[in-house]
Tab-separated table of C-alpha atoms (C1' of nucleotides) in Angstrom:
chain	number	residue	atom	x	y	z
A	1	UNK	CA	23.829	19.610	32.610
A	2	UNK	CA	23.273	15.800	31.950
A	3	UNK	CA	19.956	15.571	33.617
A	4	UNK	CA	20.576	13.130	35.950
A	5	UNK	CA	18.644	10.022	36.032
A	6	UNK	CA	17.991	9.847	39.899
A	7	UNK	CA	16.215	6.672	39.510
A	8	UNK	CA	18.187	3.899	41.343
A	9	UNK	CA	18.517	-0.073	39.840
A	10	UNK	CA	16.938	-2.237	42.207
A	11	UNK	CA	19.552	-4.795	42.884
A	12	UNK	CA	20.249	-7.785	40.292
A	13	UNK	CA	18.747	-10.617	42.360
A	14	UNK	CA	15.650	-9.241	42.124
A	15	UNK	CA	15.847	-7.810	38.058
A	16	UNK	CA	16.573	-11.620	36.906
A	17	UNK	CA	13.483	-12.632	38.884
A	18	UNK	CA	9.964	-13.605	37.172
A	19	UNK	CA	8.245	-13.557	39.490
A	20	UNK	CA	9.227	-10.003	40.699
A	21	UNK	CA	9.065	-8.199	37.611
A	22	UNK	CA	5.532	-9.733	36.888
A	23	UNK	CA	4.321	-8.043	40.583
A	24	UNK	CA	6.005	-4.755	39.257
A	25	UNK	CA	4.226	-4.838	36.120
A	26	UNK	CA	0.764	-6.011	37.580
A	27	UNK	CA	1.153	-3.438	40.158
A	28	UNK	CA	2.145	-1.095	37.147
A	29	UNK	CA	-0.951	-1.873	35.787
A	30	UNK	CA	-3.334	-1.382	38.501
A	31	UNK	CA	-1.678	2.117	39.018
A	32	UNK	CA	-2.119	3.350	35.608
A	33	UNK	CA	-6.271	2.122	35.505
A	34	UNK	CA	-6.576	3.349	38.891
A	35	UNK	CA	-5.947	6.774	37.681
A	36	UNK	CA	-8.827	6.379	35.011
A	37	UNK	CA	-11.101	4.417	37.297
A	38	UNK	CA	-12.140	3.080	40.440
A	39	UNK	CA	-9.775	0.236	41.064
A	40	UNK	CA	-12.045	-2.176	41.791
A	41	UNK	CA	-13.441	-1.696	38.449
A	42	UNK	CA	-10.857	-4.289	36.918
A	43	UNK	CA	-12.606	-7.078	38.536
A	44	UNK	CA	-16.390	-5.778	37.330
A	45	UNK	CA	-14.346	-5.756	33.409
A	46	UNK	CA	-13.149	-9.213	34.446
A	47	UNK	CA	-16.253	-10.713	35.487
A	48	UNK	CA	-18.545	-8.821	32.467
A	49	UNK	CA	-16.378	-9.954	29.717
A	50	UNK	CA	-17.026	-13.499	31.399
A	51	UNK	CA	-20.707	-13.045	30.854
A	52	UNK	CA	-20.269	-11.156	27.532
A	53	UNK	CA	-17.951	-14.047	25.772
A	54	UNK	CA	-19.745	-17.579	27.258
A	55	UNK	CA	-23.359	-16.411	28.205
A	56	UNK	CA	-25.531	-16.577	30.726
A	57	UNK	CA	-23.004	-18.253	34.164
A	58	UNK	CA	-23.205	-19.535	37.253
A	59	UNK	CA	-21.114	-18.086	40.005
A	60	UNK	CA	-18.906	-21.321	40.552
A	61	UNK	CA	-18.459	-20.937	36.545
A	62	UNK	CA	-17.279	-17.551	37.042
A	63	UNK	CA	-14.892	-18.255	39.001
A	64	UNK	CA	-13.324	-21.130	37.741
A	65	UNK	CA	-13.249	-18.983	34.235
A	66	UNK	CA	-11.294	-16.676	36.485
A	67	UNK	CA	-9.360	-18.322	38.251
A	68	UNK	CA	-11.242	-16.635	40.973
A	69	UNK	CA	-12.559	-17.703	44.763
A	70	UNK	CA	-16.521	-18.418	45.009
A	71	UNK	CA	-16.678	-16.273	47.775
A	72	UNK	CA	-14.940	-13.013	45.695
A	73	UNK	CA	-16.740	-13.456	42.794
A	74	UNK	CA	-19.807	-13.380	45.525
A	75	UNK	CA	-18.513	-9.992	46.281
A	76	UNK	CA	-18.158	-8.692	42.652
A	77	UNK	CA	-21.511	-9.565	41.201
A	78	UNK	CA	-22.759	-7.600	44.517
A	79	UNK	CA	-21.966	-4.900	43.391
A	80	UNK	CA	-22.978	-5.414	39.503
A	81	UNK	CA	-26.080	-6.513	40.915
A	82	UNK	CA	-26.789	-3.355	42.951
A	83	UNK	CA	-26.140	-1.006	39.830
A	84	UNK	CA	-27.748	-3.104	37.784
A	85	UNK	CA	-25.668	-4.252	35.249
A	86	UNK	CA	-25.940	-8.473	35.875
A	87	UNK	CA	-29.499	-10.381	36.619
A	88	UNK	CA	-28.735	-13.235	39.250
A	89	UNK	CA	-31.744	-15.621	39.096
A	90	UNK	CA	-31.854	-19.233	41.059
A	91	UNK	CA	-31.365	-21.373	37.755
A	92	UNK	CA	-34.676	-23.725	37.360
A	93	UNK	CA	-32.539	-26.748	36.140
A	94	UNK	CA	-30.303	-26.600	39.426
A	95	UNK	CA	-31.804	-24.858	42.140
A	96	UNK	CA	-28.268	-24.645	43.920
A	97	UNK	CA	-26.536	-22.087	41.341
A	98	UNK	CA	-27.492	-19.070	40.360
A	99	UNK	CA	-27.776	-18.379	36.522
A	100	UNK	CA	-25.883	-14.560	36.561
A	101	UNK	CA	-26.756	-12.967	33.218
A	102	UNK	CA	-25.680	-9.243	31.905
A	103	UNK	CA	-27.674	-6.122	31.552
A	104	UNK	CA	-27.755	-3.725	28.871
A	105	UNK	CA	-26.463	-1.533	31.564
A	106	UNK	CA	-23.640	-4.006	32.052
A	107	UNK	CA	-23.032	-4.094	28.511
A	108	UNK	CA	-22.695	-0.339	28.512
A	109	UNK	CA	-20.610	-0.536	31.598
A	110	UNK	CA	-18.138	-3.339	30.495
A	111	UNK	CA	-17.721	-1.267	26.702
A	112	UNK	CA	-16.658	1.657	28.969
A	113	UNK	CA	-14.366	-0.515	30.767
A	114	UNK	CA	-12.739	-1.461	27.680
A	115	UNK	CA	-12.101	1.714	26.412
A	116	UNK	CA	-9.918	2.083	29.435
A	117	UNK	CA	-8.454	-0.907	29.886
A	118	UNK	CA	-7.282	-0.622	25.820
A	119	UNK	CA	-5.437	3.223	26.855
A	120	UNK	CA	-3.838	1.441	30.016
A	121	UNK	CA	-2.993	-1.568	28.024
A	122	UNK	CA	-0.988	1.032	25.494
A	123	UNK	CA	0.347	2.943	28.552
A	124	UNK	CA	1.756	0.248	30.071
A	125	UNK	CA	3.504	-1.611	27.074
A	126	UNK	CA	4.763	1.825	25.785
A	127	UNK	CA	7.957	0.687	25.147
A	128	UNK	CA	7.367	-2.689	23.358
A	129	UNK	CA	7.005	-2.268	19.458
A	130	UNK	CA	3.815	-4.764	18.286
A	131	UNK	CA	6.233	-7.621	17.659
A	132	UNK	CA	7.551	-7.468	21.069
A	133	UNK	CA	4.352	-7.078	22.434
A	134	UNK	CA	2.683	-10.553	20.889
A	135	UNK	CA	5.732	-12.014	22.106
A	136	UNK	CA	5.421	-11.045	25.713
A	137	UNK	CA	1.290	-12.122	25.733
A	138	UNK	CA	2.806	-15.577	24.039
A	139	UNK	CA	5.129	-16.416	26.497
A	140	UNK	CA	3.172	-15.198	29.247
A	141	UNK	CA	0.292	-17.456	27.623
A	142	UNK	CA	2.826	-20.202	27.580
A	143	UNK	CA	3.588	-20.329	31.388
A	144	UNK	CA	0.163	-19.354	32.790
A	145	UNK	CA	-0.837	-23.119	30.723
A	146	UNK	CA	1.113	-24.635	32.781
A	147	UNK	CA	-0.842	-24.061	35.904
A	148	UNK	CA	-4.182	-24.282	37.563
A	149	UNK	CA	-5.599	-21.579	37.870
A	150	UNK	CA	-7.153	-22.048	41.153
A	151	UNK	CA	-5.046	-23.057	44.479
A	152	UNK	CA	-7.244	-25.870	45.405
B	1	UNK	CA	-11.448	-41.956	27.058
B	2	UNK	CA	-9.943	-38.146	26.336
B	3	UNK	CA	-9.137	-37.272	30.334
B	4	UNK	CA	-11.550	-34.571	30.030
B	5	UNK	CA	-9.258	-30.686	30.503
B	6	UNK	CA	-11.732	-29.192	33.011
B	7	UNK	CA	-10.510	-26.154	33.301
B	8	UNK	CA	-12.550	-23.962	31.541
B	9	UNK	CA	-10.607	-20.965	29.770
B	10	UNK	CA	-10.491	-17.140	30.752
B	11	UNK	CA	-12.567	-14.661	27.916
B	12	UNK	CA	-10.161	-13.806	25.106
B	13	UNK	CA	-10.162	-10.307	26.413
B	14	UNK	CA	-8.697	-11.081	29.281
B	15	UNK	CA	-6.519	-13.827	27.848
B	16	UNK	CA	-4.737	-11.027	25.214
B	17	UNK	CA	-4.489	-8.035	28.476
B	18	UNK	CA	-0.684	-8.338	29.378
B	19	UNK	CA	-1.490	-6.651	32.771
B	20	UNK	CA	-4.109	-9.376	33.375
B	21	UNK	CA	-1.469	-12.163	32.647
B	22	UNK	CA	1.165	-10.375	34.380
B	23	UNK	CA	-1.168	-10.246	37.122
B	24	UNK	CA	-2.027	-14.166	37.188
B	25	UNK	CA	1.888	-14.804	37.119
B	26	UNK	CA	2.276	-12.591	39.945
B	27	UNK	CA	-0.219	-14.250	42.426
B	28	UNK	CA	0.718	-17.612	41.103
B	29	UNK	CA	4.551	-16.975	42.544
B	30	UNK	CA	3.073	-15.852	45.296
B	31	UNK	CA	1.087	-18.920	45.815
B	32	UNK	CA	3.891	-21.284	45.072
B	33	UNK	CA	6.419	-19.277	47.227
B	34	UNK	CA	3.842	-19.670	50.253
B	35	UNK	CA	3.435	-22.972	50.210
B	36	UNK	CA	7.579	-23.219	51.184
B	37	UNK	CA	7.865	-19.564	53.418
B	38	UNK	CA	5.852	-17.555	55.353
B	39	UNK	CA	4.688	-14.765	52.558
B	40	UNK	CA	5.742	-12.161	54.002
B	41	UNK	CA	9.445	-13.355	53.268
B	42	UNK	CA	9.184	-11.999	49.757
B	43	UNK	CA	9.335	-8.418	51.233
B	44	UNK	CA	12.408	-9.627	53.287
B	45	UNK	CA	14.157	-10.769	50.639
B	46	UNK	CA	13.901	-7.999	48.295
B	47	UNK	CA	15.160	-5.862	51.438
B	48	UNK	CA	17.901	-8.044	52.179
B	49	UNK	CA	18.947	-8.210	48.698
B	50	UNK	CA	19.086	-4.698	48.567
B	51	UNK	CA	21.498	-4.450	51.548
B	52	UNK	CA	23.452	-7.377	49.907
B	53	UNK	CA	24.013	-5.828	47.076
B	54	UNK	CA	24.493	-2.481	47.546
B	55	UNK	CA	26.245	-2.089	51.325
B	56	UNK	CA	24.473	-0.147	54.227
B	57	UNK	CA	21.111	2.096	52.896
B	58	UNK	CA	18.862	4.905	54.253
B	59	UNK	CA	15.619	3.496	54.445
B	60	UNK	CA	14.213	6.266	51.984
B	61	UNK	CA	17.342	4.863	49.627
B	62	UNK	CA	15.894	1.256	49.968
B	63	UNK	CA	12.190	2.284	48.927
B	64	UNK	CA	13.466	4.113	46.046
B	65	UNK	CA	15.500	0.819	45.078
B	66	UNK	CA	12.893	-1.481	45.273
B	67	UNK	CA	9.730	0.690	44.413
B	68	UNK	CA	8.557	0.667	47.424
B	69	UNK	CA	6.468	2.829	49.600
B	70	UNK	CA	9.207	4.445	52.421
B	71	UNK	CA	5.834	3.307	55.133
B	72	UNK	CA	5.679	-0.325	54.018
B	73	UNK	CA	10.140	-0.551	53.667
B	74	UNK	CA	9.896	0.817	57.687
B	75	UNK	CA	7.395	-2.507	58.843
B	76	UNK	CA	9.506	-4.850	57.044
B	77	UNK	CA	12.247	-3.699	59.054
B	78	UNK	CA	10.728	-3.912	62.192
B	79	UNK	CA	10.215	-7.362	61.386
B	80	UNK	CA	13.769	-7.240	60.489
B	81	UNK	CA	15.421	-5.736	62.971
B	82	UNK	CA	13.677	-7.558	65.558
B	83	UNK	CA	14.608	-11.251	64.326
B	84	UNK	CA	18.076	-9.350	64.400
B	85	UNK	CA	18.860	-9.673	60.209
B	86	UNK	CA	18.929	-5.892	59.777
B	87	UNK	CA	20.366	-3.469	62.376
B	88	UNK	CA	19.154	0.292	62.667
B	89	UNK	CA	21.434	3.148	63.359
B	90	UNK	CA	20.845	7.034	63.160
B	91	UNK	CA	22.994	8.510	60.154
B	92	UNK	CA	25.923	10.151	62.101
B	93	UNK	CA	26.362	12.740	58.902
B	94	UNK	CA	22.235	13.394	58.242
B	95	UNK	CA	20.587	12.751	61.449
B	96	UNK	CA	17.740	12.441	59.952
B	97	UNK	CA	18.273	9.159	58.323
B	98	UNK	CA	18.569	5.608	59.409
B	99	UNK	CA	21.348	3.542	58.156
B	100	UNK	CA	20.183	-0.088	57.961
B	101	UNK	CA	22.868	-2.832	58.080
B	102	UNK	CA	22.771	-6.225	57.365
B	103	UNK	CA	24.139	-8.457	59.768
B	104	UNK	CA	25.086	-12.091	59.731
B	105	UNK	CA	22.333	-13.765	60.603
B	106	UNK	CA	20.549	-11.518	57.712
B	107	UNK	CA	23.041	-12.686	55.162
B	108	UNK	CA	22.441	-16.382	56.139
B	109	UNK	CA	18.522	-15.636	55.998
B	110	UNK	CA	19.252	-14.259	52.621
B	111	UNK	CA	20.861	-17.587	51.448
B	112	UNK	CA	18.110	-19.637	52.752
B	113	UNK	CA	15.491	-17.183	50.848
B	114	UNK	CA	17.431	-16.987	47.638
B	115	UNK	CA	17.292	-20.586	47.618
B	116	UNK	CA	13.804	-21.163	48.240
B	117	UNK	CA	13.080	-18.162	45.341
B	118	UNK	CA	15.212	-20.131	42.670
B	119	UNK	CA	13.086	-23.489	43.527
B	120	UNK	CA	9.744	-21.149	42.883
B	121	UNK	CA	11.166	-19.484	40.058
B	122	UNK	CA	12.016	-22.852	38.720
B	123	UNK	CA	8.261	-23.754	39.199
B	124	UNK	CA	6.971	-21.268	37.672
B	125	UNK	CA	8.610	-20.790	34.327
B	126	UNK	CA	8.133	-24.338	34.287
B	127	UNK	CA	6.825	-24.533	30.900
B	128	UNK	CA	9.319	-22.335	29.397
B	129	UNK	CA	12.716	-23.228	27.450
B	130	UNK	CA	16.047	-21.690	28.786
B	131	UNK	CA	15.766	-19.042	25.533
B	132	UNK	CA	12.156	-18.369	26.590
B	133	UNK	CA	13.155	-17.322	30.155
B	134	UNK	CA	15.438	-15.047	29.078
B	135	UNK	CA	13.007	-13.394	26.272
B	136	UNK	CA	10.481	-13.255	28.509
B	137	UNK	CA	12.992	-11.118	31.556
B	138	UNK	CA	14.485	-9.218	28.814
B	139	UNK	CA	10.730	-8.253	27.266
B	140	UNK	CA	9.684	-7.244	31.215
B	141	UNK	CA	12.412	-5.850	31.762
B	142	UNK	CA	12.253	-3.618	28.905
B	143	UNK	CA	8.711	-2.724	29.810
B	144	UNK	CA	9.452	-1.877	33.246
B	145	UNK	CA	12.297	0.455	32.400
B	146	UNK	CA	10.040	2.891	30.714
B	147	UNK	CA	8.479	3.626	33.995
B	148	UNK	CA	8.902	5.345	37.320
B	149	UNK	CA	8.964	2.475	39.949
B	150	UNK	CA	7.026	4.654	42.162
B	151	UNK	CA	3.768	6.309	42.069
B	152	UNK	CA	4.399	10.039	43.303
C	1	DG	C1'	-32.730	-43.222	52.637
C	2	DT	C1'	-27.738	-42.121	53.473
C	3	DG	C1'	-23.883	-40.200	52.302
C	4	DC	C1'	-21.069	-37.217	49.228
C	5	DT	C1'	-20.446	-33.377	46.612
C	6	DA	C1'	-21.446	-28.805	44.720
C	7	DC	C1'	-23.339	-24.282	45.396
C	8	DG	C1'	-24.043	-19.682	47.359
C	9	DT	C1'	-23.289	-17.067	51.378
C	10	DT	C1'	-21.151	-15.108	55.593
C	11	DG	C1'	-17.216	-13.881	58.032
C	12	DG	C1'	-12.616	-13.527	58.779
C	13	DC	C1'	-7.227	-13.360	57.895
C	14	DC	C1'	-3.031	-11.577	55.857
C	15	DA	C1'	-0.315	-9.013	52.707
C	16	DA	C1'	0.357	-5.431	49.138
C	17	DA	C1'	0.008	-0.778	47.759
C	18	DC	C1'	-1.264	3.115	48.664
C	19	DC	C1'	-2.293	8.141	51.283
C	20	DA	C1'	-2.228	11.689	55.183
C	21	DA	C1'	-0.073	13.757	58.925
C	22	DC	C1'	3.336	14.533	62.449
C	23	DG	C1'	7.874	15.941	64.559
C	24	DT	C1'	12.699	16.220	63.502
C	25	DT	C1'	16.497	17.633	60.806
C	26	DG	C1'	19.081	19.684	56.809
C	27	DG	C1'	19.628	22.949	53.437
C	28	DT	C1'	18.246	27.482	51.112
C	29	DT	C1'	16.700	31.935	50.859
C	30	DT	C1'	16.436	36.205	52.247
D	1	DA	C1'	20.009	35.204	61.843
D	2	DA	C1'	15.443	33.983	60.704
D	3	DA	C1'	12.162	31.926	57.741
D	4	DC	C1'	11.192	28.665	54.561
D	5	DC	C1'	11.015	24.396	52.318
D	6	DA	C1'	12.236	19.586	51.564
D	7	DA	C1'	13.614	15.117	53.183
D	8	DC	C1'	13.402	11.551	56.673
D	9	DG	C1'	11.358	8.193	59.819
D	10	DT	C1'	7.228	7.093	62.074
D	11	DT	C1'	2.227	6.341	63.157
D	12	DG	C1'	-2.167	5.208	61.574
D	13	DG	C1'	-5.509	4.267	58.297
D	14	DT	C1'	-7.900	2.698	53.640
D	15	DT	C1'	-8.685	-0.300	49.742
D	16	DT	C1'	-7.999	-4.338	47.152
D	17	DG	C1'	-6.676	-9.047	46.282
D	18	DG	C1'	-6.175	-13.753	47.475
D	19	DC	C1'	-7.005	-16.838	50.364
D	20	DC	C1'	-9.475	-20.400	54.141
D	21	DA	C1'	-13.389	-22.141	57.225
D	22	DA	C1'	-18.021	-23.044	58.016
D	23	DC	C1'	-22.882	-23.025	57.241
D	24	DG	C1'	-27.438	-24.432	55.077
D	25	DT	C1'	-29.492	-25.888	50.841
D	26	DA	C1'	-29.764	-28.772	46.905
D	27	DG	C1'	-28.506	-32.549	43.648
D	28	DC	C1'	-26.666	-37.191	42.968
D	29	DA	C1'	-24.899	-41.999	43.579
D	30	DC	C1'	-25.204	-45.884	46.242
DNA sequence: GTGCTACGTTGGCCAAACCAACGTTGGTTT
DNA sequence: AAACCAACGTTGGTTTGGCCAACGTAGCAC
């Protein structure tokens, strides 16, 4: 018995397209941390590593990091804030932003998101050898540059 | 004077995550695609390019083509049917099914989509060589294959 | 002082990607 | 033949992401 493959080809137009294998593979990716975490987890890693890399941010600086919207990065840090694992203090120097700093909570928090991030990360570029796989985060580099990251 | 880059740059850790990347060119076709169609169009074109390619499909079929949910394939042809691009007809051999058509106004929608896709795709890869485009499909592509397109 | 801009916040919109459940129908098993 | 299970289309709902609009406060340039 050959074991047949009953997985279908999507159709050609949409296998040649960019743009739709990048959805398939982000989509990929939420699916396979979703099933090691709370989904909305990515954006608390994205945000933390923020903090962890440039220091102590504002929220405006967050987002433009991010390529985020003020008003989701709001959101996020919420929730960080509630568990405890950012500080978000009305900075002295400019009392319109708030200076967002991380917890030792947060630090615990974000090392436990990269623990699964790094499994998902190998889970979802199974089939690329290492080579393959700095060539894919180069070209992808390569035509992110190109654009803003924010709409506006 | 240096024209001052202002765009500050994402945390290495997120720069290196191929799901974060793939995740920034997905919204970013997104983004440029809206700005020339209603959003929602994407979903219709991957539909109609189904239908195109691959003659009259259950609806369960085109979900399993496209990776998509057999809930979500059902609204988008509602929207479909009723702007008469798609028509519906009970399967006379498998009552059970639907077999979805595509009509003529559906194939000229199609056109008018596939043309507005290459313009975005164009946009997008933007910053990539002719070689680079087709590294870059061939690498997704590759990474895509070694997974189910749907979650269950 | 007057305007302009930036900031944080609230509230809302739309689309994607799910999941659960139902009634109908087809095939399989017994 | 009856009982069972699986597939199909449909309805309805949840969560998340990516937006946009508007407000009040605060800094800044003129």
């Amino acid at each position: 018995m050959p074991e047949t493959d009953d997985t279908p080809q999507p159709p050609a137009r949409l296998r040649a397209l960019a743009s739709w294998q990048a959805n398939k593979v982000s989509t990929l990716g939420a699916r396979l941390f979703a099933r090691r975490m709370k989904l909305s987890a990515r954006a608390d890693f994205a945000v933390l590593a923020a903090l962890e890399e440039c220091g102590p941010l504002s929220q405006a600086d967050i987002g433009r990091r991010l390529g985020l919207d003020r008003n989701d990065v709001n959101g996020i840090l919420n929730r960080l804030e509630e568990d405890r694992r950012v500080g978000r203090a009305p900075d002295p120097a400019d009392r319109r932003r708030n200076v967002v700093t991380l917890t030792g909570d947060g630090r615990r928090y974000l090392d436990e998101l990269q623990k699964h991030t790094d499994v998902v990360q190998d889970e979802l570029l199974t089939a690329l050898s290492a080579a393959e796989r700095r060539q894919l985060e180069a070209l992808l580099a390569k035509l992110l540059g190109a654009h803003r990251p924010e709409p506006a």
